[in-house]
């Protein structure tokens, strides 16, 4: 499996206990959709991805989970996995309703506001303090758009556009006006 065939969904945060478990952090919208997966790929740096069969998957807190992998049975073995990113095959992602999207799917799309029209392009997404944010490049500056209803709309994959309804004054805050 190659990185180009996968999406990064989290990382191994630390070893847990003495029997090979690890604590992982999932960076996904709905963690429940990943609880019953039998296999995940781990990668670090530019090394090839390696498949790991999941033996057990337990909720710890919020987006933190405890995982045991088949064949990883000691603390030393689990410590070797710390810092590895977790990858999931794109083709196995749960389907979404029309117009809904996974963040990675709209990187590079145009951002189109209901009132102002085309504004800029989606550069990335990030975890915000209260909610995730879309990072848009607008007039040479990064603008953070909250990923919440009614601000964030749907995407048009044919036109490569993401629709937003920006709150009054949001752009002006970033432009210093």
PDB file of C-alpha atoms in Angstrom:
ATOM      1  CA  UNK A   1       0.000   0.000   0.000  1.00  0.00           C
ATOM      2  CA  UNK A   2       1.341   3.440  -0.942  1.00  0.00           C
ATOM      3  CA  UNK A   3       0.688   6.761   0.829  1.00  0.00           C
ATOM      4  CA  UNK A   4      -1.003   8.072  -2.312  1.00  0.00           C
ATOM      5  CA  UNK A   5      -3.642   5.338  -1.896  1.00  0.00           C
ATOM      6  CA  UNK A   6      -4.317   6.275   1.739  1.00  0.00           C
ATOM      7  CA  UNK A   7      -5.416   9.116   3.946  1.00  0.00           C
ATOM      8  CA  UNK A   8      -3.717   9.922   7.243  1.00  0.00           C
ATOM      9  CA  UNK A   9      -6.233   9.530  10.065  1.00  0.00           C
ATOM     10  CA  UNK A  10      -4.115   9.969  13.189  1.00  0.00           C
ATOM     11  CA  UNK A  11      -0.926   8.931  14.919  1.00  0.00           C
ATOM     12  CA  UNK A  12       0.534   6.732  17.644  1.00  0.00           C
ATOM     13  CA  UNK A  13       0.953   9.023  20.657  1.00  0.00           C
ATOM     14  CA  UNK A  14       2.608   6.739  23.195  1.00  0.00           C
ATOM     15  CA  UNK A  15       3.100   3.225  24.491  1.00  0.00           C
ATOM     16  CA  UNK A  16       0.513   2.113  27.039  1.00  0.00           C
ATOM     17  CA  UNK A  17       1.158  -0.503  29.680  1.00  0.00           C
ATOM     18  CA  UNK A  18       3.542  -3.431  29.480  1.00  0.00           C
ATOM     19  CA  UNK A  19       1.793  -5.748  27.002  1.00  0.00           C
ATOM     20  CA  UNK A  20       2.272  -3.837  23.741  1.00  0.00           C
ATOM     21  CA  UNK A  21      -0.767  -1.543  23.644  1.00  0.00           C
ATOM     22  CA  UNK A  22      -0.449   1.958  22.206  1.00  0.00           C
ATOM     23  CA  UNK A  23      -2.479   5.114  22.675  1.00  0.00           C
ATOM     24  CA  UNK A  24      -3.518   6.611  19.356  1.00  0.00           C
ATOM     25  CA  UNK A  25      -5.079   9.942  18.497  1.00  0.00           C
ATOM     26  CA  UNK A  26      -7.619   9.870  15.653  1.00  0.00           C
ATOM     27  CA  UNK A  27      -8.048  13.025  13.595  1.00  0.00           C
ATOM     28  CA  UNK A  28     -11.362  12.113  11.985  1.00  0.00           C
ATOM     29  CA  UNK A  29     -14.874  13.530  12.150  1.00  0.00           C
ATOM     30  CA  UNK A  30     -16.601  10.376  13.392  1.00  0.00           C
ATOM     31  CA  UNK A  31     -14.335   8.031  15.332  1.00  0.00           C
ATOM     32  CA  UNK A  32     -17.098   5.399  15.502  1.00  0.00           C
ATOM     33  CA  UNK A  33     -16.616   4.639  11.796  1.00  0.00           C
ATOM     34  CA  UNK A  34     -13.104   3.323  12.476  1.00  0.00           C
ATOM     35  CA  UNK A  35     -13.740   1.175  15.553  1.00  0.00           C
ATOM     36  CA  UNK A  36     -14.227  -2.114  13.713  1.00  0.00           C
ATOM     37  CA  UNK A  37     -11.486  -1.912  11.114  1.00  0.00           C
ATOM     38  CA  UNK A  38      -9.325  -5.052  11.061  1.00  0.00           C
ATOM     39  CA  UNK A  39      -6.164  -3.524   9.609  1.00  0.00           C
ATOM     40  CA  UNK A  40      -4.363  -0.196   9.539  1.00  0.00           C
ATOM     41  CA  UNK A  41      -1.125   1.010   7.970  1.00  0.00           C
ATOM     42  CA  UNK A  42       1.630   2.763   9.894  1.00  0.00           C
ATOM     43  CA  UNK A  43       4.345   4.944   8.457  1.00  0.00           C
ATOM     44  CA  UNK A  44       7.046   7.278   9.644  1.00  0.00           C
ATOM     45  CA  UNK A  45       9.161   9.602   7.550  1.00  0.00           C
ATOM     46  CA  UNK A  46       9.701   8.311   4.027  1.00  0.00           C
ATOM     47  CA  UNK A  47       9.728   4.620   4.983  1.00  0.00           C
ATOM     48  CA  UNK A  48       7.157   2.397   3.243  1.00  0.00           C
ATOM     49  CA  UNK A  49       3.824   1.873   4.979  1.00  0.00           C
ATOM     50  CA  UNK A  50       3.532  -1.311   6.993  1.00  0.00           C
ATOM     51  CA  UNK A  51       0.213  -3.094   7.671  1.00  0.00           C
ATOM     52  CA  UNK A  52      -0.780  -3.906  11.246  1.00  0.00           C
ATOM     53  CA  UNK A  53      -3.657  -6.180  12.145  1.00  0.00           C
ATOM     54  CA  UNK A  54      -5.722  -4.761  14.996  1.00  0.00           C
ATOM     55  CA  UNK A  55      -6.264  -7.150  17.888  1.00  0.00           C
ATOM     56  CA  UNK A  56      -8.279  -4.788  20.103  1.00  0.00           C
ATOM     57  CA  UNK A  57      -9.559  -1.215  19.901  1.00  0.00           C
ATOM     58  CA  UNK A  58     -10.842   0.514  23.051  1.00  0.00           C
ATOM     59  CA  UNK A  59     -12.074   4.057  23.578  1.00  0.00           C
ATOM     60  CA  UNK A  60      -9.903   5.956  26.065  1.00  0.00           C
ATOM     61  CA  UNK A  61     -11.177   9.572  25.987  1.00  0.00           C
ATOM     62  CA  UNK A  62     -12.407  11.975  23.303  1.00  0.00           C
ATOM     63  CA  UNK A  63     -10.378  11.101  20.180  1.00  0.00           C
ATOM     64  CA  UNK A  64      -7.914   8.906  22.078  1.00  0.00           C
ATOM     65  CA  UNK A  65      -8.008   5.121  21.792  1.00  0.00           C
ATOM     66  CA  UNK A  66      -5.990   2.180  23.072  1.00  0.00           C
ATOM     67  CA  UNK A  67      -4.972  -0.296  20.390  1.00  0.00           C
ATOM     68  CA  UNK A  68      -3.302  -3.660  20.533  1.00  0.00           C
ATOM     69  CA  UNK A  69      -1.749  -4.969  17.331  1.00  0.00           C
ATOM     70  CA  UNK A  70      -1.251  -8.640  16.535  1.00  0.00           C
ATOM     71  CA  UNK A  71       2.423  -9.451  17.110  1.00  0.00           C
ATOM     72  CA  UNK A  72       3.170  -6.352  19.213  1.00  0.00           C
ATOM     73  CA  UNK A  73       3.352  -7.886  22.678  1.00  0.00           C
ATOM     74  CA  UNK A  74       5.879  -5.876  24.695  1.00  0.00           C
ATOM     75  CA  UNK A  75       6.270  -2.295  25.808  1.00  0.00           C
ATOM     76  CA  UNK A  76       9.535  -2.082  23.856  1.00  0.00           C
ATOM     77  CA  UNK A  77       7.774  -3.138  20.645  1.00  0.00           C
ATOM     78  CA  UNK A  78       4.991  -0.599  21.211  1.00  0.00           C
ATOM     79  CA  UNK A  79       7.503   2.169  21.963  1.00  0.00           C
ATOM     80  CA  UNK A  80       8.994   1.589  18.500  1.00  0.00           C
ATOM     81  CA  UNK A  81       5.619   2.606  17.003  1.00  0.00           C
ATOM     82  CA  UNK A  82       5.369   5.977  18.797  1.00  0.00           C
ATOM     83  CA  UNK A  83       5.329   8.852  16.317  1.00  0.00           C
ATOM     84  CA  UNK A  84       4.113   6.720  13.425  1.00  0.00           C
ATOM     85  CA  UNK A  85       1.201   8.114  11.424  1.00  0.00           C
ATOM     86  CA  UNK A  86      -1.912   5.979  10.933  1.00  0.00           C
ATOM     87  CA  UNK A  87      -3.061   5.514   7.343  1.00  0.00           C
ATOM     88  CA  UNK A  88      -6.353   4.158   6.030  1.00  0.00           C
ATOM     89  CA  UNK A  89      -7.040   3.143   2.393  1.00  0.00           C
ATOM     90  CA  UNK A  90      -9.005   5.830   0.536  1.00  0.00           C
ATOM     91  CA  UNK A  91     -11.072   3.201  -1.267  1.00  0.00           C
ATOM     92  CA  UNK A  92     -12.326   1.887   2.096  1.00  0.00           C
ATOM     93  CA  UNK A  93     -13.441   5.241   3.535  1.00  0.00           C
ATOM     94  CA  UNK A  94     -17.098   5.298   4.545  1.00  0.00           C
ATOM     95  CA  UNK A  95     -19.223   6.847   1.775  1.00  0.00           C
ATOM     96  CA  UNK A  96     -20.537  10.383   2.271  1.00  0.00           C
ATOM     97  CA  UNK A  97     -23.735  12.030   1.094  1.00  0.00           C
ATOM     98  CA  UNK A  98     -23.616  14.063  -2.133  1.00  0.00           C
ATOM     99  CA  UNK A  99     -21.747  17.334  -1.666  1.00  0.00           C
ATOM    100  CA  UNK A 100     -20.161  16.266   1.624  1.00  0.00           C
ATOM    101  CA  UNK A 101     -16.409  15.746   1.609  1.00  0.00           C
ATOM    102  CA  UNK A 102     -13.349  14.531   3.400  1.00  0.00           C
ATOM    103  CA  UNK A 103     -10.929  17.386   3.999  1.00  0.00           C
ATOM    104  CA  UNK A 104      -8.185  15.934   1.805  1.00  0.00           C
ATOM    105  CA  UNK A 105     -10.583  15.799  -1.154  1.00  0.00           C
ATOM    106  CA  UNK A 106     -11.010  19.584  -1.422  1.00  0.00           C
ATOM    107  CA  UNK A 107      -7.434  20.833  -0.958  1.00  0.00           C
ATOM    108  CA  UNK A 108      -6.841  23.184  -3.892  1.00  0.00           C
ATOM    109  CA  UNK A 109     -10.565  23.777  -4.526  1.00  0.00           C
ATOM    110  CA  UNK A 110     -11.841  27.332  -4.962  1.00  0.00           C
ATOM    111  CA  UNK A 111     -13.678  28.814  -1.968  1.00  0.00           C
ATOM    112  CA  UNK A 112     -16.895  30.492  -3.110  1.00  0.00           C
ATOM    113  CA  UNK A 113     -18.857  32.723  -0.733  1.00  0.00           C
ATOM    114  CA  UNK A 114     -22.626  33.080  -1.079  1.00  0.00           C
ATOM    115  CA  UNK A 115     -22.392  36.910  -1.173  1.00  0.00           C
ATOM    116  CA  UNK A 116     -18.863  37.689  -2.389  1.00  0.00           C
ATOM    117  CA  UNK A 117     -18.308  34.967  -4.984  1.00  0.00           C
ATOM    118  CA  UNK A 118     -14.929  33.316  -5.522  1.00  0.00           C
ATOM    119  CA  UNK A 119     -12.475  34.268  -2.772  1.00  0.00           C
ATOM    120  CA  UNK A 120      -9.432  32.014  -2.799  1.00  0.00           C
ATOM    121  CA  UNK A 121      -8.317  28.411  -2.561  1.00  0.00           C
ATOM    122  CA  UNK A 122      -8.407  25.769   0.142  1.00  0.00           C
ATOM    123  CA  UNK A 123      -4.838  25.393   1.391  1.00  0.00           C
ATOM    124  CA  UNK A 124      -5.444  23.041   4.315  1.00  0.00           C
ATOM    125  CA  UNK A 125      -7.569  22.211   7.364  1.00  0.00           C
ATOM    126  CA  UNK A 126      -6.537  22.399  11.017  1.00  0.00           C
ATOM    127  CA  UNK A 127      -7.882  21.648  14.463  1.00  0.00           C
ATOM    128  CA  UNK A 128      -9.152  24.854  16.034  1.00  0.00           C
ATOM    129  CA  UNK A 129      -9.835  25.519  19.702  1.00  0.00           C
ATOM    130  CA  UNK A 130     -13.613  25.196  19.312  1.00  0.00           C
ATOM    131  CA  UNK A 131     -13.892  23.497  15.906  1.00  0.00           C
ATOM    132  CA  UNK A 132     -11.898  22.574  12.839  1.00  0.00           C
ATOM    133  CA  UNK A 133     -10.992  25.400  10.472  1.00  0.00           C
ATOM    134  CA  UNK A 134     -10.494  25.595   6.729  1.00  0.00           C
ATOM    135  CA  UNK A 135      -7.336  27.509   5.822  1.00  0.00           C
ATOM    136  CA  UNK A 136      -7.885  29.615   2.709  1.00  0.00           C
ATOM    137  CA  UNK A 137      -5.335  31.728   0.902  1.00  0.00           C
ATOM    138  CA  UNK A 138      -6.982  35.114   0.236  1.00  0.00           C
ATOM    139  CA  UNK A 139      -5.082  38.132  -1.116  1.00  0.00           C
ATOM    140  CA  UNK A 140      -1.796  36.560  -0.040  1.00  0.00           C
ATOM    141  CA  UNK A 141      -2.936  35.922   3.543  1.00  0.00           C
ATOM    142  CA  UNK A 142      -4.195  32.842   5.348  1.00  0.00           C
ATOM    143  CA  UNK A 143      -7.818  33.154   6.439  1.00  0.00           C
ATOM    144  CA  UNK A 144      -9.282  30.652   8.917  1.00  0.00           C
ATOM    145  CA  UNK A 145     -12.884  29.711   8.220  1.00  0.00           C
ATOM    146  CA  UNK A 146     -14.748  27.751  10.913  1.00  0.00           C
ATOM    147  CA  UNK A 147     -16.008  24.377   9.719  1.00  0.00           C
ATOM    148  CA  UNK A 148     -19.482  24.715  11.240  1.00  0.00           C
ATOM    149  CA  UNK A 149     -22.991  25.127   9.958  1.00  0.00           C
ATOM    150  CA  UNK A 150     -24.131  27.554   8.564  1.00  0.00           C
ATOM    151  CA  UNK A 151     -20.641  28.863   7.602  1.00  0.00           C
ATOM    152  CA  UNK A 152     -19.429  25.753   5.750  1.00  0.00           C
ATOM    153  CA  UNK A 153     -21.471  24.461   2.874  1.00  0.00           C
ATOM    154  CA  UNK A 154     -21.122  21.597   0.449  1.00  0.00           C
ATOM    155  CA  UNK A 155     -18.604  20.956  -2.308  1.00  0.00           C
ATOM    156  CA  UNK A 156     -19.077  20.690  -6.063  1.00  0.00           C
ATOM    157  CA  UNK A 157     -16.522  18.139  -7.241  1.00  0.00           C
ATOM    158  CA  UNK A 158     -17.073  18.858 -10.938  1.00  0.00           C
ATOM    159  CA  UNK A 159     -16.429  22.594 -10.520  1.00  0.00           C
ATOM    160  CA  UNK A 160     -13.796  22.006  -7.781  1.00  0.00           C
ATOM    161  CA  UNK A 161     -15.526  24.497  -5.468  1.00  0.00           C
ATOM    162  CA  UNK A 162     -16.351  24.596  -1.755  1.00  0.00           C
ATOM    163  CA  UNK A 163     -19.230  26.848  -0.766  1.00  0.00           C
ATOM    164  CA  UNK A 164     -19.208  29.051   2.334  1.00  0.00           C
ATOM    165  CA  UNK A 165     -21.364  31.723   3.932  1.00  0.00           C
ATOM    166  CA  UNK A 166     -18.805  33.905   5.719  1.00  0.00           C
ATOM    167  CA  UNK A 167     -19.852  35.921   8.746  1.00  0.00           C
ATOM    168  CA  UNK A 168     -19.724  39.692   8.295  1.00  0.00           C
ATOM    169  CA  UNK A 169     -16.296  41.085   9.126  1.00  0.00           C
ATOM    170  CA  UNK A 170     -14.354  37.824   8.967  1.00  0.00           C
ATOM    171  CA  UNK A 171     -12.242  38.771   5.941  1.00  0.00           C
ATOM    172  CA  UNK A 172     -11.654  42.270   7.283  1.00  0.00           C
ATOM    173  CA  UNK A 173     -10.112  40.842  10.468  1.00  0.00           C
ATOM    174  CA  UNK A 174      -7.410  39.132   8.395  1.00  0.00           C
ATOM    175  CA  UNK A 175      -6.864  42.067   6.064  1.00  0.00           C
ATOM    176  CA  UNK A 176      -6.474  44.535   8.927  1.00  0.00           C
ATOM    177  CA  UNK A 177      -9.334  46.730   7.707  1.00  0.00           C
TER     178      UNK A 177
END
